[in-house]
């Protein structure tokens, strides 16, 4: 991947294993507002879409979607310990930084929870920019989050790669004109080829070899 200078990462399912952090918060929110709780396999397929849409799909209530979202976030503020780094993540990010790559994190999660989980994991300071749901009008798969990050870092899309575990991440990268890498170890293990990424990684450490080629 010659010419790549900038790596833009999804957070949930790519940098952090937030399965329990998200699923327990979702179950808590739905239970608190007296909604039935779907199977975890159903919830997991929705992870990554904009929050209000996420809760509208889970509850069927546009009126309560914001209440559910706020209840979810409140649970997470007291349970940051549920978010864990994937194996080899800290070591790999440090190596990438040492090699001179610029790192960004792009998420549809809230600013307070995304930043705190990265801080608790010890990798917050490795990123040149972290963009959360509040930072752009449009969220993934709209290209604006990626393009805003690239403008901040004064980098062109063709010199960047978007790395994520969901089809939304790959769509976002394609829409922004970056290369794309699908992380197969995250939440979204179905439809890995829809849309087709430029590359796959089974472990975040695979990036080191891939970027050398």
mmCIF file of C-alpha atoms in Angstrom:
data_model
loop_
_atom_site.group_PDB
_atom_site.id
_atom_site.type_symbol
_atom_site.label_atom_id
_atom_site.label_comp_id
_atom_site.label_asym_id
_atom_site.label_seq_id
_atom_site.Cartn_x
_atom_site.Cartn_y
_atom_site.Cartn_z
ATOM 1 C CA UNK A 1 0.000 0.000 0.000
ATOM 2 C CA UNK A 2 2.492 2.594 -1.166
ATOM 3 C CA UNK A 3 1.697 6.257 -0.642
ATOM 4 C CA UNK A 4 -0.526 5.747 2.416
ATOM 5 C CA UNK A 5 0.211 8.240 5.205
ATOM 6 C CA UNK A 6 -3.022 8.292 7.206
ATOM 7 C CA UNK A 7 -5.011 5.535 8.904
ATOM 8 C CA UNK A 8 -8.611 6.210 9.927
ATOM 9 C CA UNK A 9 -10.072 3.671 12.335
ATOM 10 C CA UNK A 10 -13.577 2.834 13.388
ATOM 11 C CA UNK A 11 -13.581 2.415 17.192
ATOM 12 C CA UNK A 12 -16.226 -0.155 18.165
ATOM 13 C CA UNK A 13 -15.326 -3.572 16.801
ATOM 14 C CA UNK A 14 -12.018 -2.382 15.360
ATOM 15 C CA UNK A 15 -9.961 -0.703 18.105
ATOM 16 C CA UNK A 16 -12.100 -1.656 21.080
ATOM 17 C CA UNK A 17 -14.044 -4.796 21.849
ATOM 18 C CA UNK A 18 -17.141 -2.980 23.079
ATOM 19 C CA UNK A 19 -19.537 -5.881 22.693
ATOM 20 C CA UNK A 20 -20.525 -6.001 26.370
ATOM 21 C CA UNK A 21 -20.271 -2.213 26.701
ATOM 22 C CA UNK A 22 -22.890 -1.789 23.966
ATOM 23 C CA UNK A 23 -25.061 -4.862 24.491
ATOM 24 C CA UNK A 24 -25.463 -4.403 28.245
ATOM 25 C CA UNK A 25 -26.272 -0.702 27.762
ATOM 26 C CA UNK A 26 -28.861 -1.576 25.118
ATOM 27 C CA UNK A 27 -30.464 -4.248 27.284
ATOM 28 C CA UNK A 28 -30.541 -1.834 30.223
ATOM 29 C CA UNK A 29 -32.154 0.961 28.184
ATOM 30 C CA UNK A 30 -34.855 -1.258 26.678
ATOM 31 C CA UNK A 31 -35.652 -2.870 30.031
ATOM 32 C CA UNK A 32 -35.772 0.495 31.822
ATOM 33 C CA UNK A 33 -38.343 1.847 29.363
ATOM 34 C CA UNK A 34 -40.302 -1.429 29.349
ATOM 35 C CA UNK A 35 -39.463 -2.548 25.830
ATOM 36 C CA UNK A 36 -38.825 -6.199 24.957
ATOM 37 C CA UNK A 37 -35.154 -7.078 24.607
ATOM 38 C CA UNK A 38 -34.280 -8.854 21.332
ATOM 39 C CA UNK A 39 -31.672 -11.571 21.060
ATOM 40 C CA UNK A 40 -28.112 -10.315 21.133
ATOM 41 C CA UNK A 41 -27.589 -11.522 17.574
ATOM 42 C CA UNK A 42 -30.334 -9.122 16.449
ATOM 43 C CA UNK A 43 -28.883 -6.199 18.401
ATOM 44 C CA UNK A 44 -25.354 -6.853 17.147
ATOM 45 C CA UNK A 45 -26.401 -6.497 13.515
ATOM 46 C CA UNK A 46 -27.558 -2.922 14.209
ATOM 47 C CA UNK A 47 -24.398 -1.777 15.987
ATOM 48 C CA UNK A 48 -22.742 1.088 14.132
ATOM 49 C CA UNK A 49 -25.794 2.784 12.637
ATOM 50 C CA UNK A 50 -26.757 6.265 13.943
ATOM 51 C CA UNK A 51 -28.067 6.045 17.495
ATOM 52 C CA UNK A 52 -31.609 7.352 17.004
ATOM 53 C CA UNK A 53 -32.105 5.021 14.055
ATOM 54 C CA UNK A 54 -30.639 2.185 16.162
ATOM 55 C CA UNK A 55 -33.211 2.656 18.898
ATOM 56 C CA UNK A 56 -36.074 3.280 16.500
ATOM 57 C CA UNK A 57 -35.342 -0.085 14.886
ATOM 58 C CA UNK A 58 -35.128 -1.811 18.278
ATOM 59 C CA UNK A 59 -38.212 -0.222 19.835
ATOM 60 C CA UNK A 60 -40.382 0.805 16.902
ATOM 61 C CA UNK A 61 -40.958 4.102 18.731
ATOM 62 C CA UNK A 62 -39.704 7.342 17.253
ATOM 63 C CA UNK A 63 -40.997 9.147 20.353
ATOM 64 C CA UNK A 64 -38.915 7.110 22.809
ATOM 65 C CA UNK A 65 -35.779 6.702 20.691
ATOM 66 C CA UNK A 66 -34.079 9.714 22.281
ATOM 67 C CA UNK A 67 -34.999 8.595 25.815
ATOM 68 C CA UNK A 68 -33.587 5.166 25.071
ATOM 69 C CA UNK A 69 -30.415 6.707 23.681
ATOM 70 C CA UNK A 70 -29.914 8.884 26.760
ATOM 71 C CA UNK A 71 -30.554 5.945 29.106
ATOM 72 C CA UNK A 72 -28.018 3.912 27.132
ATOM 73 C CA UNK A 73 -25.382 6.640 27.413
ATOM 74 C CA UNK A 74 -26.009 7.105 31.129
ATOM 75 C CA UNK A 75 -25.402 3.388 31.713
ATOM 76 C CA UNK A 76 -22.170 3.585 29.751
ATOM 77 C CA UNK A 77 -20.860 6.517 31.797
ATOM 78 C CA UNK A 78 -20.717 4.214 34.825
ATOM 79 C CA UNK A 79 -19.447 1.143 32.980
ATOM 80 C CA UNK A 80 -16.432 2.174 30.914
ATOM 81 C CA UNK A 81 -14.637 -0.912 32.244
ATOM 82 C CA UNK A 82 -16.717 -3.057 29.874
ATOM 83 C CA UNK A 83 -14.800 -1.718 26.847
ATOM 84 C CA UNK A 84 -11.534 -3.576 26.182
ATOM 85 C CA UNK A 85 -8.791 -3.324 23.585
ATOM 86 C CA UNK A 86 -8.642 -6.121 21.042
ATOM 87 C CA UNK A 87 -5.463 -8.233 21.275
ATOM 88 C CA UNK A 88 -2.323 -6.591 19.841
ATOM 89 C CA UNK A 89 -4.025 -3.206 19.446
ATOM 90 C CA UNK A 90 -1.887 -1.065 21.745
ATOM 91 C CA UNK A 91 1.364 -2.546 20.455
ATOM 92 C CA UNK A 92 0.290 -2.173 16.821
ATOM 93 C CA UNK A 93 -0.840 1.442 17.195
ATOM 94 C CA UNK A 94 2.459 2.346 18.848
ATOM 95 C CA UNK A 95 4.395 0.706 16.000
ATOM 96 C CA UNK A 96 2.318 2.498 13.359
ATOM 97 C CA UNK A 97 2.870 5.813 15.116
ATOM 98 C CA UNK A 98 6.608 5.151 15.329
ATOM 99 C CA UNK A 99 6.674 4.460 11.584
ATOM 100 C CA UNK A 100 5.221 7.926 10.994
ATOM 101 C CA UNK A 101 1.609 7.143 10.150
ATOM 102 C CA UNK A 102 -1.026 9.645 11.232
ATOM 103 C CA UNK A 103 -3.931 8.053 13.067
ATOM 104 C CA UNK A 104 -7.560 9.104 13.304
ATOM 105 C CA UNK A 105 -10.605 7.550 14.964
ATOM 106 C CA UNK A 106 -14.099 7.936 13.495
ATOM 107 C CA UNK A 107 -17.187 6.813 15.416
ATOM 108 C CA UNK A 108 -20.940 7.345 15.529
ATOM 109 C CA UNK A 109 -20.789 6.966 19.316
ATOM 110 C CA UNK A 110 -20.987 9.971 21.668
ATOM 111 C CA UNK A 111 -17.936 12.144 22.312
ATOM 112 C CA UNK A 112 -17.854 11.550 26.075
ATOM 113 C CA UNK A 113 -18.013 7.752 25.878
ATOM 114 C CA UNK A 114 -15.742 7.336 22.853
ATOM 115 C CA UNK A 115 -12.987 9.521 24.286
ATOM 116 C CA UNK A 116 -13.203 8.049 27.780
ATOM 117 C CA UNK A 117 -13.013 4.452 26.589
ATOM 118 C CA UNK A 118 -9.939 5.278 24.506
ATOM 119 C CA UNK A 119 -8.359 7.048 27.485
ATOM 120 C CA UNK A 120 -9.076 4.122 29.797
ATOM 121 C CA UNK A 121 -7.560 1.777 27.211
ATOM 122 C CA UNK A 122 -4.381 3.871 27.116
ATOM 123 C CA UNK A 123 -4.485 4.729 23.401
ATOM 124 C CA UNK A 124 -6.218 8.129 23.339
ATOM 125 C CA UNK A 125 -3.001 10.107 22.868
ATOM 126 C CA UNK A 126 -1.963 8.046 19.843
ATOM 127 C CA UNK A 127 -4.674 9.596 17.664
ATOM 128 C CA UNK A 128 -4.220 12.896 15.837
ATOM 129 C CA UNK A 129 -7.986 13.372 15.725
ATOM 130 C CA UNK A 130 -11.057 11.650 17.167
ATOM 131 C CA UNK A 131 -14.442 12.455 15.627
ATOM 132 C CA UNK A 132 -17.657 11.430 17.374
ATOM 133 C CA UNK A 133 -21.377 11.718 16.631
ATOM 134 C CA UNK A 134 -21.534 15.361 17.748
ATOM 135 C CA UNK A 135 -18.727 16.500 15.460
ATOM 136 C CA UNK A 136 -20.434 16.291 12.065
ATOM 137 C CA UNK A 137 -23.950 16.829 10.785
ATOM 138 C CA UNK A 138 -23.846 13.625 8.759
ATOM 139 C CA UNK A 139 -22.637 10.277 10.095
ATOM 140 C CA UNK A 140 -21.244 7.147 8.416
ATOM 141 C CA UNK A 141 -21.714 6.075 5.638
ATOM 142 C CA UNK A 142 -21.741 9.749 4.602
ATOM 143 C CA UNK A 143 -18.156 10.736 3.759
ATOM 144 C CA UNK A 144 -18.172 13.927 5.848
ATOM 145 C CA UNK A 145 -16.627 12.431 9.045
ATOM 146 C CA UNK A 146 -13.668 11.086 7.068
ATOM 147 C CA UNK A 147 -13.305 14.200 4.944
ATOM 148 C CA UNK A 148 -13.404 16.428 8.036
ATOM 149 C CA UNK A 149 -10.665 14.354 9.673
ATOM 150 C CA UNK A 150 -8.553 14.534 6.512
ATOM 151 C CA UNK A 151 -9.020 18.299 6.252
ATOM 152 C CA UNK A 152 -7.835 18.648 9.842
ATOM 153 C CA UNK A 153 -4.751 16.550 9.107
ATOM 154 C CA UNK A 154 -4.222 18.242 5.725
ATOM 155 C CA UNK A 155 -4.159 14.890 3.951
ATOM 156 C CA UNK A 156 -5.729 13.824 0.650
ATOM 157 C CA UNK A 157 -8.215 10.907 0.550
ATOM 158 C CA UNK A 158 -6.008 8.918 -1.827
ATOM 159 C CA UNK A 159 -3.276 8.894 0.841
ATOM 160 C CA UNK A 160 -5.605 7.513 3.506
ATOM 161 C CA UNK A 161 -7.253 4.214 4.374
ATOM 162 C CA UNK A 162 -10.450 3.568 6.346
ATOM 163 C CA UNK A 163 -10.294 0.529 8.628
ATOM 164 C CA UNK A 164 -13.455 -0.926 10.149
ATOM 165 C CA UNK A 165 -15.443 -4.041 10.910
ATOM 166 C CA UNK A 166 -18.756 -3.124 9.274
ATOM 167 C CA UNK A 167 -20.095 -2.500 5.799
ATOM 168 C CA UNK A 168 -20.788 1.093 6.893
ATOM 169 C CA UNK A 169 -17.075 1.675 7.422
ATOM 170 C CA UNK A 170 -16.251 0.329 3.979
ATOM 171 C CA UNK A 171 -19.032 2.355 2.355
ATOM 172 C CA UNK A 172 -17.780 5.470 4.151
ATOM 173 C CA UNK A 173 -14.259 4.977 2.892
ATOM 174 C CA UNK A 174 -15.416 4.389 -0.659
ATOM 175 C CA UNK A 175 -17.675 7.451 -0.511
ATOM 176 C CA UNK A 176 -14.747 9.556 0.716
ATOM 177 C CA UNK A 177 -12.317 8.191 -1.869
ATOM 178 C CA UNK A 178 -9.958 6.379 0.520
ATOM 179 C CA UNK A 179 -8.652 2.835 0.442
ATOM 180 C CA UNK A 180 -10.632 0.437 2.643
ATOM 181 C CA UNK A 181 -9.716 -2.416 4.985
ATOM 182 C CA UNK A 182 -12.305 -4.721 6.569
ATOM 183 C CA UNK A 183 -11.497 -6.038 10.053
ATOM 184 C CA UNK A 184 -12.943 -9.553 10.213
ATOM 185 C CA UNK A 185 -12.520 -9.894 13.993
ATOM 186 C CA UNK A 186 -15.149 -7.313 15.022
ATOM 187 C CA UNK A 187 -18.915 -7.267 15.449
ATOM 188 C CA UNK A 188 -19.918 -7.718 11.844
ATOM 189 C CA UNK A 189 -18.806 -11.064 10.465
ATOM 190 C CA UNK A 190 -21.574 -11.435 7.859
ATOM 191 C CA UNK A 191 -21.492 -10.114 4.299
ATOM 192 C CA UNK A 192 -17.778 -9.383 4.456
ATOM 193 C CA UNK A 193 -17.698 -8.807 0.693
ATOM 194 C CA UNK A 194 -20.664 -6.423 0.518
ATOM 195 C CA UNK A 195 -19.329 -3.940 -0.319
ATOM 196 C CA UNK A 196 -15.958 -5.356 -1.312
ATOM 197 C CA UNK A 197 -13.078 -3.749 0.626
ATOM 198 C CA UNK A 198 -9.629 -3.329 -0.857
ATOM 199 C CA UNK A 199 -8.120 -5.577 1.827
ATOM 200 C CA UNK A 200 -9.006 -7.721 4.855
ATOM 201 C CA UNK A 201 -7.271 -8.123 8.213
ATOM 202 C CA UNK A 202 -7.957 -10.918 10.719
ATOM 203 C CA UNK A 203 -5.966 -9.188 13.474
ATOM 204 C CA UNK A 204 -5.049 -5.533 13.816
ATOM 205 C CA UNK A 205 -1.358 -6.470 13.751
ATOM 206 C CA UNK A 206 -1.864 -7.609 10.136
ATOM 207 C CA UNK A 207 -1.769 -3.914 9.230
ATOM 208 C CA UNK A 208 1.984 -3.783 9.752
ATOM 209 C CA UNK A 209 2.703 -6.299 7.007
ATOM 210 C CA UNK A 210 -0.079 -5.077 4.726
ATOM 211 C CA UNK A 211 1.152 -1.488 4.768
ATOM 212 C CA UNK A 212 4.666 -2.597 3.841
ATOM 213 C CA UNK A 213 3.524 -4.285 0.623
#
